Amino acid sequence: MTGPGSWHAAGPGRYGTDAAGPVDGEFTDTADLEREFEETIARDRRIEPRDWMPDAYRKTMIRQIAQHAHSEIIGMQPEGNWVTRAPSLRRKAILLAKVQDEAGHGLYLYSAAETLGADREDLTNRLITGAQKYSSIFNYPTLTFADVGVIGWLVDGAAICNQVPLCRSSYGPYARAMIRICKEESFHQRQGYELLLTMMHGTGAQQEMVQDATNRWWWPSLMMFGPPDAQSPNTEQSMRWRVKRHTNDELRQRFVDMTVPQAEALGVTLPDPRLRWNDTRGHYDFGDVDWDEFKRVVSGNGPCNAQRIANRRAAHSGGAWVREAAAAHAAKRTEAAA
Amino acid sequence: MTDASKEGNGRASGTPPRSSWPLFEVFLRGKRGLNHVHVGSLHAADAEMALHHARDLYTRRNEGVSIWVVRAADITASSPEEKDPFFAPSGDKVYRHPTFYEIPDSVPHI
């Protein structure tokens, strides 16, 4: 696949040398290894970093975890946009804590991707060169402070729907990172909803801001679950490997069912004339998502794609001297100690 | 250089890559009375920076009262295979477990 030391978590640099491990090929052939891998998954046990795994599984996990990490990192920008203009110290402190959490989530996930042999520098480069994607939701602008609340409510709400089942992902380090992340997401969603409740108890203009933000974020939030099952070619394999536990459409339906009563309690209208309870199905029916828009935004033509990547790139190159200085300082101190 | 992951990433020559900050594994003591437990990893220039990063990354909500960081390269690990002969010595010593011994039900507190 790639050169030494880059894609094997088991290689030197991660856990030193094996004190007593068998040498590759010493005790079993690929068919045995594959059967053991399948059995581990069938018994709902976790795959751990230094286990043998099929190349396709490793690649899929690296791609999924990296995209997730990139989404958290880029996800700091839409809300970060309002940190300096938060309306009170309380809101500012909350927003700062939330944005800091997003950075933390990105780092937990990069760390999980590295257990599969991915390289941090390489992952960052793939993000800023567009070789790897992040969630298309972060390519929409945050026009008013109500957007901060709606992101917490809808975007983090959808993320929770997606992420709770991932706490049981077959890949151990990813599942453990997701457990940590899900605990923190709950604060994100509640602060957003509370913010919106406060605005809905405010002036008419504030209520209109909340409705406007809801109108703009509702459909992109539904897109967060990915294309319809019929157009999601990887779903079947991912479900078999238990790196995905529910289909895109199942999760989307769950999110709609959870959110409608929250919208009612808040006093906003979700912008879908076809949204109504279906007694026979026991679920809400809802309108068609504009998948053409989704494709446009994913392929780079959303309102903020260029700006998001430019900011990330600037932060990375602007921080280069800090990384270099710290490395030089550490080297100097090691020398002095020797 | 044959390492494919290092090619074509536009890094200026002579610039130390970020990945030259070594990887540290992080262990947290959640509260007094508990062992340190592995929680994840991070990159840092040295151990002191790793401690600060670990505090910011893994204890934002009082998750720990004590942190250990150790360079990942300094860890010596057994092979991950469950059926590894490395663990065989304990596999056939059932007499090390209390359930190996039959004691009449009438005998109390044992």
GROMACS .gro file of C-alpha atoms in nm:
model
  448
    1MET     CA    1   0.000   0.000   0.000
    2THR     CA    2   0.238   0.273   0.116
    3GLY     CA    3   0.587   0.299   0.250
    4PRO     CA    4   0.719   0.179   0.580
    5GLY     CA    5   0.618   0.351   0.897
    6SER     CA    6   0.327   0.531   0.744
    7TRP     CA    7   0.028   0.301   0.749
    8HIS     CA    8   0.109   0.054   1.014
    9ALA     CA    9   0.011   0.144   1.363
   10ALA     CA   10   0.206  -0.161   1.467
   11GLY     CA   11   0.528  -0.026   1.323
   12PRO     CA   12   0.800   0.134   1.529
   13GLY     CA   13   0.719   0.477   1.659
   14ARG     CA   14   0.382   0.385   1.797
   15TYR     CA   15   0.440   0.119   2.058
   16GLY     CA   16   0.811   0.059   2.030
   17THR     CA   17   0.908  -0.296   1.950
   18ASP     CA   18   0.722  -0.616   2.014
   19ALA     CA   19   0.879  -0.796   2.303
   20ALA     CA   20   0.725  -1.130   2.223
   21GLY     CA   21   0.517  -1.091   1.910
   22PRO     CA   22   0.528  -1.329   1.620
   23VAL     CA   23   0.689  -1.211   1.300
   24ASP     CA   24   0.454  -1.144   1.005
   25GLY     CA   25   0.354  -1.464   0.828
   26GLU     CA   26   0.495  -1.675   1.103
   27PHE     CA   27   0.184  -1.835   1.234
   28THR     CA   28  -0.109  -1.803   1.002
   29ASP     CA   29  -0.220  -1.717   0.651
   30THR     CA   30  -0.452  -1.444   0.530
   31ALA     CA   31  -0.763  -1.662   0.518
   32ASP     CA   32  -0.722  -1.745   0.888
   33LEU     CA   33  -0.665  -1.382   0.974
   34GLU     CA   34  -0.970  -1.279   0.777
   35ARG     CA   35  -1.184  -1.541   0.948
   36GLU     CA   36  -1.066  -1.423   1.288
   37PHE     CA   37  -1.144  -1.063   1.194
   38GLU     CA   38  -1.495  -1.157   1.077
   39GLU     CA   39  -1.554  -1.359   1.394
   40THR     CA   40  -1.448  -1.072   1.616
   41ILE     CA   41  -1.698  -0.847   1.441
   42ALA     CA   42  -1.973  -1.110   1.443
   43ARG     CA   43  -1.934  -1.144   1.820
   44ASP     CA   44  -1.966  -0.767   1.846
   45ARG     CA   45  -1.616  -0.733   1.984
   46ARG     CA   46  -1.394  -0.441   1.897
   47ILE     CA   47  -1.110  -0.434   1.649
   48GLU     CA   48  -0.803  -0.281   1.814
   49PRO     CA   49  -0.518  -0.092   1.643
   50ARG     CA   50  -0.262  -0.368   1.615
   51ASP     CA   51  -0.507  -0.640   1.511
   52TRP     CA   52  -0.488  -0.769   1.159
   53MET     CA   53  -0.760  -0.610   0.947
   54PRO     CA   54  -0.842  -0.611   0.574
   55ASP     CA   55  -0.686  -0.321   0.383
   56ALA     CA   56  -1.031  -0.206   0.275
   57TYR     CA   57  -1.146  -0.186   0.639
   58ARG     CA   58  -0.837   0.016   0.734
   59LYS     CA   59  -0.888   0.251   0.440
   60THR     CA   60  -1.259   0.293   0.512
   61MET     CA   61  -1.194   0.368   0.879
   62ILE     CA   62  -0.916   0.616   0.804
   63ARG     CA   63  -1.139   0.795   0.552
   64GLN     CA   64  -1.440   0.801   0.784
   65ILE     CA   65  -1.247   0.912   1.093
   66ALA     CA   66  -1.044   1.170   0.898
   67GLN     CA   67  -1.354   1.324   0.742
   68HIS     CA   68  -1.513   1.335   1.082
   69ALA     CA   69  -1.203   1.500   1.233
   70HIS     CA   70  -1.186   1.754   0.950
   71SER     CA   71  -1.555   1.837   1.006
   72GLU     CA   72  -1.491   1.914   1.372
   73ILE     CA   73  -1.195   2.136   1.287
   74ILE     CA   74  -1.372   2.327   1.008
   75GLY     CA   75  -1.683   2.329   1.229
   76MET     CA   76  -1.511   2.579   1.458
   77GLN     CA   77  -1.538   2.852   1.194
   78PRO     CA   78  -1.912   2.915   1.149
   79GLU     CA   79  -1.961   2.973   1.522
   80GLY     CA   80  -1.616   3.120   1.581
   81ASN     CA   81  -1.742   3.397   1.355
   82TRP     CA   82  -1.958   3.521   1.647
   83VAL     CA   83  -1.717   3.488   1.941
   84THR     CA   84  -1.612   3.854   1.936
   85ARG     CA   85  -1.971   3.973   1.885
   86ALA     CA   86  -2.157   3.758   2.137
   87PRO     CA   87  -2.422   3.973   2.307
   88SER     CA   88  -2.309   3.908   2.666
   89LEU     CA   89  -2.013   3.775   2.861
   90ARG     CA   90  -2.219   3.466   2.948
   91ARG     CA   91  -2.289   3.388   2.582
   92LYS     CA   92  -1.929   3.459   2.491
   93ALA     CA   93  -1.790   3.222   2.754
   94ILE     CA   94  -2.034   2.949   2.643
   95LEU     CA   95  -1.948   2.998   2.276
   96LEU     CA   96  -1.575   2.989   2.346
   97ALA     CA   97  -1.614   2.666   2.543
   98LYS     CA   98  -1.816   2.516   2.260
   99VAL     CA   99  -1.568   2.611   1.990
  100GLN     CA  100  -1.287   2.477   2.207
  101ASP     CA  101  -1.477   2.148   2.238
  102GLU     CA  102  -1.495   2.123   1.858
  103ALA     CA  103  -1.117   2.155   1.842
  104GLY     CA  104  -1.093   1.885   2.110
  105HIS     CA  105  -1.324   1.654   1.914
  106GLY     CA  106  -1.109   1.701   1.606
  107LEU     CA  107  -0.799   1.608   1.806
  108TYR     CA  108  -0.956   1.296   1.964
  109LEU     CA  109  -1.046   1.183   1.615
  110TYR     CA  110  -0.709   1.260   1.454
  111SER     CA  111  -0.555   1.061   1.737
  112ALA     CA  112  -0.790   0.768   1.657
  113ALA     CA  113  -0.700   0.791   1.285
  114GLU     CA  114  -0.332   0.780   1.375
  115THR     CA  115  -0.380   0.444   1.548
  116LEU     CA  116  -0.455   0.310   1.199
  117GLY     CA  117  -0.123   0.440   1.071
  118ALA     CA  118  -0.243   0.771   0.929
  119ASP     CA  119   0.001   1.059   0.967
  120ARG     CA  120  -0.118   1.384   1.125
  121GLU     CA  121   0.069   1.615   0.891
  122ASP     CA  122  -0.057   1.418   0.595
  123LEU     CA  123  -0.419   1.441   0.717
  124THR     CA  124  -0.391   1.818   0.758
  125ASN     CA  125  -0.250   1.844   0.408
  126ARG     CA  126  -0.533   1.637   0.266
  127LEU     CA  127  -0.781   1.874   0.428
  128ILE     CA  128  -0.624   2.196   0.305
  129THR     CA  129  -0.565   2.063  -0.046
  130GLY     CA  130  -0.923   1.936  -0.071
  131ALA     CA  131  -0.812   1.573  -0.113
  132GLN     CA  132  -1.036   1.478   0.180
  133LYS     CA  133  -1.379   1.620   0.252
  134TYR     CA  134  -1.556   1.750   0.559
  135SER     CA  135  -1.927   1.776   0.634
  136SER     CA  136  -2.097   2.005   0.379
  137ILE     CA  137  -2.302   2.170   0.656
  138PHE     CA  138  -2.006   2.390   0.751
  139ASN     CA  139  -2.006   2.556   0.410
  140TYR     CA  140  -2.310   2.764   0.500
  141PRO     CA  141  -2.265   3.113   0.651
  142THR     CA  142  -2.372   3.224   1.000
  143LEU     CA  143  -2.558   3.546   0.923
  144THR     CA  144  -2.698   3.637   1.265
  145PHE     CA  145  -2.645   3.541   1.628
  146ALA     CA  146  -2.957   3.323   1.605
  147ASP     CA  147  -2.752   3.098   1.376
  148VAL     CA  148  -2.536   3.010   1.677
  149GLY     CA  149  -2.845   2.881   1.856
  150VAL     CA  150  -2.981   2.698   1.552
  151ILE     CA  151  -2.646   2.529   1.489
  152GLY     CA  152  -2.648   2.398   1.846
  153TRP     CA  153  -3.008   2.284   1.818
  154LEU     CA  154  -3.025   2.139   1.463
  155VAL     CA  155  -2.668   2.079   1.348
  156ASP     CA  156  -2.545   1.938   1.678
  157GLY     CA  157  -2.880   1.760   1.718
  158ALA     CA  158  -2.829   1.587   1.383
  159ALA     CA  159  -2.468   1.514   1.475
  160ILE     CA  160  -2.583   1.347   1.797
  161CYS     CA  161  -2.827   1.129   1.599
  162ASN     CA  162  -2.541   1.025   1.374
  163GLN     CA  163  -2.286   0.982   1.649
  164VAL     CA  164  -2.464   0.793   1.926
  165PRO     CA  165  -2.469   0.468   1.722
  166LEU     CA  166  -2.099   0.524   1.639
  167CYS     CA  167  -2.017   0.475   2.008
  168ARG     CA  168  -2.060   0.105   1.918
  169SER     CA  169  -1.847   0.120   1.604
  170SER     CA  170  -1.641  -0.197   1.556
  171TYR     CA  171  -1.317   0.003   1.560
  172GLY     CA  172  -1.223   0.046   1.927
  173PRO     CA  173  -1.038   0.380   1.926
  174TYR     CA  174  -1.312   0.542   1.714
  175ALA     CA  175  -1.588   0.408   1.940
  176ARG     CA  176  -1.407   0.538   2.249
  177ALA     CA  177  -1.355   0.881   2.095
  178MET     CA  178  -1.726   0.892   2.006
  179ILE     CA  179  -1.830   0.817   2.364
  180ARG     CA  180  -1.627   1.114   2.484
  181ILE     CA  181  -1.761   1.335   2.205
  182CYS     CA  182  -2.126   1.241   2.261
  183LYS     CA  183  -2.102   1.337   2.629
  184GLU     CA  184  -1.987   1.683   2.525
  185GLU     CA  185  -2.233   1.726   2.237
  186SER     CA  186  -2.522   1.724   2.480
  187PHE     CA  187  -2.400   2.057   2.622
  188HIS     CA  188  -2.375   2.190   2.267
  189GLN     CA  189  -2.733   2.110   2.180
  190ARG     CA  190  -2.879   2.235   2.506
  191GLN     CA  191  -2.692   2.568   2.501
  192GLY     CA  192  -2.823   2.625   2.147
  193TYR     CA  193  -3.181   2.546   2.236
  194GLU     CA  194  -3.166   2.760   2.549
  195LEU     CA  195  -3.027   3.049   2.344
  196LEU     CA  196  -3.320   3.017   2.101
  197LEU     CA  197  -3.575   2.995   2.385
  198THR     CA  198  -3.433   3.320   2.524
  199MET     CA  199  -3.464   3.491   2.186
  200MET     CA  200  -3.817   3.360   2.137
  201HIS     CA  201  -3.911   3.531   2.463
  202GLY     CA  202  -3.760   3.854   2.330
  203THR     CA  203  -3.874   4.112   2.074
  204GLY     CA  204  -4.056   4.043   1.748
  205ALA     CA  205  -3.735   4.111   1.560
  206GLN     CA  206  -3.550   3.850   1.768
  207GLN     CA  207  -3.823   3.595   1.703
  208GLU     CA  208  -3.796   3.663   1.331
  209MET     CA  209  -3.421   3.606   1.349
  210VAL     CA  210  -3.480   3.264   1.501
  211GLN     CA  211  -3.736   3.172   1.234
  212ASP     CA  212  -3.507   3.295   0.958
  213ALA     CA  213  -3.211   3.095   1.090
  214THR     CA  214  -3.433   2.786   1.123
  215ASN     CA  215  -3.546   2.828   0.761
  216ARG     CA  216  -3.187   2.842   0.639
  217TRP     CA  217  -3.047   2.553   0.845
  218TRP     CA  218  -3.331   2.298   0.836
  219TRP     CA  219  -3.267   2.144   0.495
  220PRO     CA  220  -2.886   2.145   0.521
  221SER     CA  221  -2.928   1.967   0.858
  222LEU     CA  222  -3.129   1.691   0.688
  223MET     CA  223  -2.851   1.659   0.431
  224MET     CA  224  -2.604   1.582   0.713
  225PHE     CA  225  -2.726   1.221   0.713
  226GLY     CA  226  -2.594   1.173   0.362
  227PRO     CA  227  -2.763   1.067   0.038
  228PRO     CA  228  -3.074   0.846   0.037
  229ASP     CA  229  -3.005   0.476   0.101
  230ALA     CA  230  -3.064   0.388  -0.264
  231GLN     CA  231  -2.774   0.616  -0.361
  232SER     CA  232  -2.540   0.525  -0.079
  233PRO     CA  233  -2.322   0.247  -0.222
  234ASN     CA  234  -2.096   0.209   0.084
  235THR     CA  235  -2.373   0.162   0.338
  236GLU     CA  236  -2.406  -0.215   0.300
  237GLN     CA  237  -2.037  -0.290   0.350
  238SER     CA  238  -2.016  -0.041   0.636
  239MET     CA  239  -2.311  -0.204   0.811
  240ARG     CA  240  -2.156  -0.548   0.764
  241TRP     CA  241  -1.835  -0.425   0.926
  242ARG     CA  242  -2.039  -0.253   1.197
  243VAL     CA  243  -1.873   0.079   1.139
  244LYS     CA  244  -2.222   0.204   1.064
  245ARG     CA  245  -2.525   0.084   1.257
  246HIS     CA  246  -2.820   0.246   1.083
  247THR     CA  247  -2.886   0.363   0.728
  248ASN     CA  248  -2.887   0.731   0.632
  249ASP     CA  249  -3.263   0.735   0.585
  250GLU     CA  250  -3.329   0.568   0.921
  251LEU     CA  251  -3.122   0.829   1.102
  252ARG     CA  252  -3.278   1.115   0.906
  253GLN     CA  253  -3.626   0.994   1.003
  254ARG     CA  254  -3.523   0.962   1.367
  255PHE     CA  255  -3.393   1.320   1.361
  256VAL     CA  256  -3.714   1.457   1.207
  257ASP     CA  257  -3.927   1.270   1.462
  258MET     CA  258  -3.718   1.406   1.750
  259THR     CA  259  -3.705   1.762   1.621
  260VAL     CA  260  -4.067   1.839   1.534
  261PRO     CA  261  -4.187   1.853   1.897
  262GLN     CA  262  -3.882   2.065   1.986
  263ALA     CA  263  -3.977   2.313   1.712
  264GLU     CA  264  -4.332   2.325   1.848
  265ALA     CA  265  -4.209   2.392   2.202
  266LEU     CA  266  -3.988   2.666   2.066
  267GLY     CA  267  -4.267   2.822   1.860
  268VAL     CA  268  -4.095   2.810   1.519
  269THR     CA  269  -4.220   2.658   1.195
  270LEU     CA  270  -4.002   2.407   1.012
  271PRO     CA  271  -3.990   2.516   0.646
  272ASP     CA  272  -4.154   2.209   0.493
  273PRO     CA  273  -4.521   2.221   0.383
  274ARG     CA  274  -4.525   1.843   0.351
  275LEU     CA  275  -4.422   1.783   0.710
  276ARG     CA  276  -4.703   1.598   0.890
  277TRP     CA  277  -4.756   1.308   1.129
  278ASN     CA  278  -4.833   0.977   0.959
  279ASP     CA  279  -5.035   0.758   1.191
  280THR     CA  280  -4.988   0.441   0.987
  281ARG     CA  281  -4.610   0.471   0.973
  282GLY     CA  282  -4.580   0.607   1.326
  283HIS     CA  283  -4.341   0.871   1.189
  284TYR     CA  284  -4.349   1.220   1.045
  285ASP     CA  285  -4.365   1.239   0.664
  286PHE     CA  286  -4.146   1.510   0.519
  287GLY     CA  287  -4.061   1.666   0.182
  288ASP     CA  288  -3.779   1.586  -0.057
  289VAL     CA  289  -3.430   1.710   0.021
  290ASP     CA  290  -3.269   1.905  -0.265
  291TRP     CA  291  -2.991   1.658  -0.345
  292ASP     CA  292  -2.865   1.873  -0.631
  293GLU     CA  293  -2.782   2.143  -0.380
  294PHE     CA  294  -2.610   1.882  -0.164
  295LYS     CA  295  -2.394   1.769  -0.456
  296ARG     CA  296  -2.308   2.128  -0.544
  297VAL     CA  297  -2.194   2.207  -0.192
  298VAL     CA  298  -2.004   1.881  -0.142
  299SER     CA  299  -1.821   1.929  -0.469
  300GLY     CA  300  -1.691   2.268  -0.355
  301ASN     CA  301  -1.951   2.519  -0.471
  302GLY     CA  302  -2.128   2.603  -0.146
  303PRO     CA  303  -2.141   2.960  -0.015
  304CYS     CA  304  -1.831   2.931   0.209
  305ASN     CA  305  -1.618   2.639   0.085
  306ALA     CA  306  -1.329   2.854  -0.036
  307GLN     CA  307  -1.328   3.073   0.275
  308ARG     CA  308  -1.329   2.777   0.515
  309ILE     CA  309  -1.029   2.615   0.348
  310ALA     CA  310  -0.844   2.947   0.310
  311ASN     CA  311  -0.883   3.011   0.685
  312ARG     CA  312  -0.762   2.665   0.776
  313ARG     CA  313  -0.467   2.699   0.543
  314ALA     CA  314  -0.376   3.041   0.686
  315ALA     CA  315  -0.396   2.907   1.041
  316HIS     CA  316  -0.171   2.617   0.948
  317SER     CA  317   0.096   2.821   0.771
  318GLY     CA  318   0.069   3.103   1.028
  319GLY     CA  319   0.139   2.854   1.305
  320ALA     CA  320   0.439   2.697   1.133
  321TRP     CA  321   0.692   2.916   1.318
  322VAL     CA  322   0.541   2.817   1.653
  323ARG     CA  323   0.574   2.448   1.572
  324GLU     CA  324   0.930   2.499   1.454
  325ALA     CA  325   1.027   2.710   1.757
  326ALA     CA  326   0.883   2.454   2.000
  327ALA     CA  327   1.066   2.171   1.825
  328ALA     CA  328   1.393   2.371   1.833
  329HIS     CA  329   1.346   2.455   2.203
  330ALA     CA  330   1.280   2.090   2.287
  331ALA     CA  331   1.588   1.981   2.093
  332LYS     CA  332   1.802   2.240   2.271
  333ARG     CA  333   1.683   2.130   2.612
  334THR     CA  334   1.745   1.765   2.530
  335GLU     CA  335   2.100   1.857   2.424
  336ALA     CA  336   2.160   2.060   2.738
  337ALA     CA  337   2.040   1.771   2.954
  338ALA     CA  338   2.265   1.521   2.777
  339MET     CA  339   1.278   0.855   0.044
  340THR     CA  340   1.022   0.586  -0.024
  341ASP     CA  341   0.757   0.684   0.224
  342ALA     CA  342   0.457   0.762   0.005
  343SER     CA  343   0.276   0.960   0.269
  344LYS     CA  344   0.554   1.218   0.273
  345GLU     CA  345   0.540   1.288  -0.098
  346GLY     CA  346   0.366   1.572  -0.268
  347ASN     CA  347   0.252   1.754   0.043
  348GLY     CA  348   0.415   2.080  -0.052
  349ARG     CA  349   0.631   2.099   0.256
  350ALA     CA  350   0.919   2.343   0.217
  351SER     CA  351   1.250   2.166   0.242
  352GLY     CA  352   1.425   2.225   0.573
  353THR     CA  353   1.097   2.291   0.754
  354PRO     CA  354   1.054   2.043   1.035
  355PRO     CA  355   0.721   1.867   0.978
  356ARG     CA  356   0.456   1.884   1.246
  357SER     CA  357   0.487   1.512   1.280
  358SER     CA  358   0.841   1.565   1.407
  359TRP     CA  359   0.667   1.649   1.732
  360PRO     CA  360   0.664   1.301   1.882
  361LEU     CA  361   0.348   1.117   1.974
  362PHE     CA  362   0.265   1.087   2.345
  363GLU     CA  363   0.015   0.852   2.501
  364VAL     CA  364  -0.196   1.006   2.777
  365PHE     CA  365  -0.307   0.838   3.101
  366LEU     CA  366  -0.549   0.996   3.347
  367ARG     CA  367  -0.633   0.927   3.710
  368GLY     CA  368  -1.002   1.012   3.718
  369LYS     CA  369  -1.011   1.059   4.093
  370ARG     CA  370  -0.822   0.954   4.402
  371GLY     CA  371  -0.839   0.581   4.455
  372LEU     CA  372  -0.843   0.491   4.085
  373ASN     CA  373  -0.563   0.379   3.855
  374HIS     CA  374  -0.438   0.592   3.570
  375VAL     CA  375  -0.619   0.484   3.254
  376HIS     CA  376  -0.518   0.536   2.892
  377VAL     CA  377  -0.740   0.800   2.727
  378GLY     CA  378  -0.574   0.877   2.395
  379SER     CA  379  -0.270   1.039   2.243
  380LEU     CA  380  -0.139   1.372   2.121
  381HIS     CA  381   0.164   1.534   1.962
  382ALA     CA  382   0.393   1.768   2.154
  383ALA     CA  383   0.747   1.897   2.124
  384ASP     CA  384   0.842   1.763   2.467
  385ALA     CA  385   0.694   1.601   2.774
  386GLU     CA  386   0.612   1.927   2.948
  387MET     CA  387   0.415   2.053   2.649
  388ALA     CA  388   0.248   1.714   2.627
  389LEU     CA  389   0.125   1.756   2.986
  390HIS     CA  390  -0.020   2.098   2.909
  391HIS     CA  391  -0.186   1.976   2.592
  392ALA     CA  392  -0.322   1.672   2.775
  393ARG     CA  393  -0.475   1.899   3.039
  394ASP     CA  394  -0.642   2.115   2.773
  395LEU     CA  395  -0.754   1.822   2.561
  396TYR     CA  396  -0.854   1.552   2.807
  397THR     CA  397  -0.956   1.732   3.129
  398ARG     CA  398  -1.180   2.022   3.020
  399ARG     CA  399  -1.451   1.896   3.256
  400ASN     CA  400  -1.257   1.782   3.563
  401GLU     CA  401  -1.203   1.434   3.421
  402GLY     CA  402  -0.871   1.396   3.596
  403VAL     CA  403  -0.669   1.472   3.910
  404SER     CA  404  -0.340   1.343   3.771
  405ILE     CA  405  -0.193   1.297   3.424
  406TRP     CA  406   0.086   1.077   3.292
  407VAL     CA  407   0.228   1.126   2.947
  408VAL     CA  408   0.475   0.886   2.788
  409ARG     CA  409   0.631   0.881   2.446
  410ALA     CA  410   0.452   0.620   2.237
  411ALA     CA  411   0.791   0.504   2.107
  412ASP     CA  412   0.897   0.415   2.463
  413ILE     CA  413   0.614   0.169   2.517
  414THR     CA  414   0.695  -0.196   2.477
  415ALA     CA  415   0.385  -0.394   2.386
  416SER     CA  416   0.296  -0.759   2.368
  417SER     CA  417   0.152  -0.886   2.043
  418PRO     CA  418  -0.220  -0.816   2.021
  419GLU     CA  419  -0.326  -1.170   1.932
  420GLU     CA  420  -0.557  -1.315   2.193
  421LYS     CA  421  -0.432  -1.665   2.126
  422ASP     CA  422  -0.074  -1.554   2.147
  423PRO     CA  423   0.155  -1.813   2.305
  424PHE     CA  424   0.282  -1.522   2.515
  425PHE     CA  425  -0.026  -1.563   2.735
  426ALA     CA  426  -0.018  -1.943   2.735
  427PRO     CA  427   0.147  -1.977   3.078
  428SER     CA  428  -0.171  -1.858   3.251
  429GLY     CA  429  -0.405  -2.051   3.020
  430ASP     CA  430  -0.363  -2.392   3.184
  431LYS     CA  431  -0.346  -2.290   3.549
  432VAL     CA  432  -0.710  -2.311   3.651
  433TYR     CA  433  -0.596  -2.380   4.007
  434ARG     CA  434  -0.510  -2.012   4.036
  435HIS     CA  435  -0.883  -1.933   4.052
  436PRO     CA  436  -1.094  -1.973   4.365
  437THR     CA  437  -1.367  -2.158   4.171
  438PHE     CA  438  -1.123  -2.447   4.114
  439TYR     CA  439  -1.172  -2.564   4.472
  440GLU     CA  440  -1.482  -2.747   4.589
  441ILE     CA  441  -1.591  -2.659   4.939
  442PRO     CA  442  -1.912  -2.800   5.095
  443ASP     CA  443  -2.200  -2.548   5.103
  444SER     CA  444  -2.226  -2.594   5.478
  445VAL     CA  445  -1.890  -2.430   5.541
  446PRO     CA  446  -1.946  -2.057   5.609
  447HIS     CA  447  -1.748  -1.752   5.502
  448ILE     CA  448  -1.516  -1.913   5.248
   0.00000   0.00000   0.00000
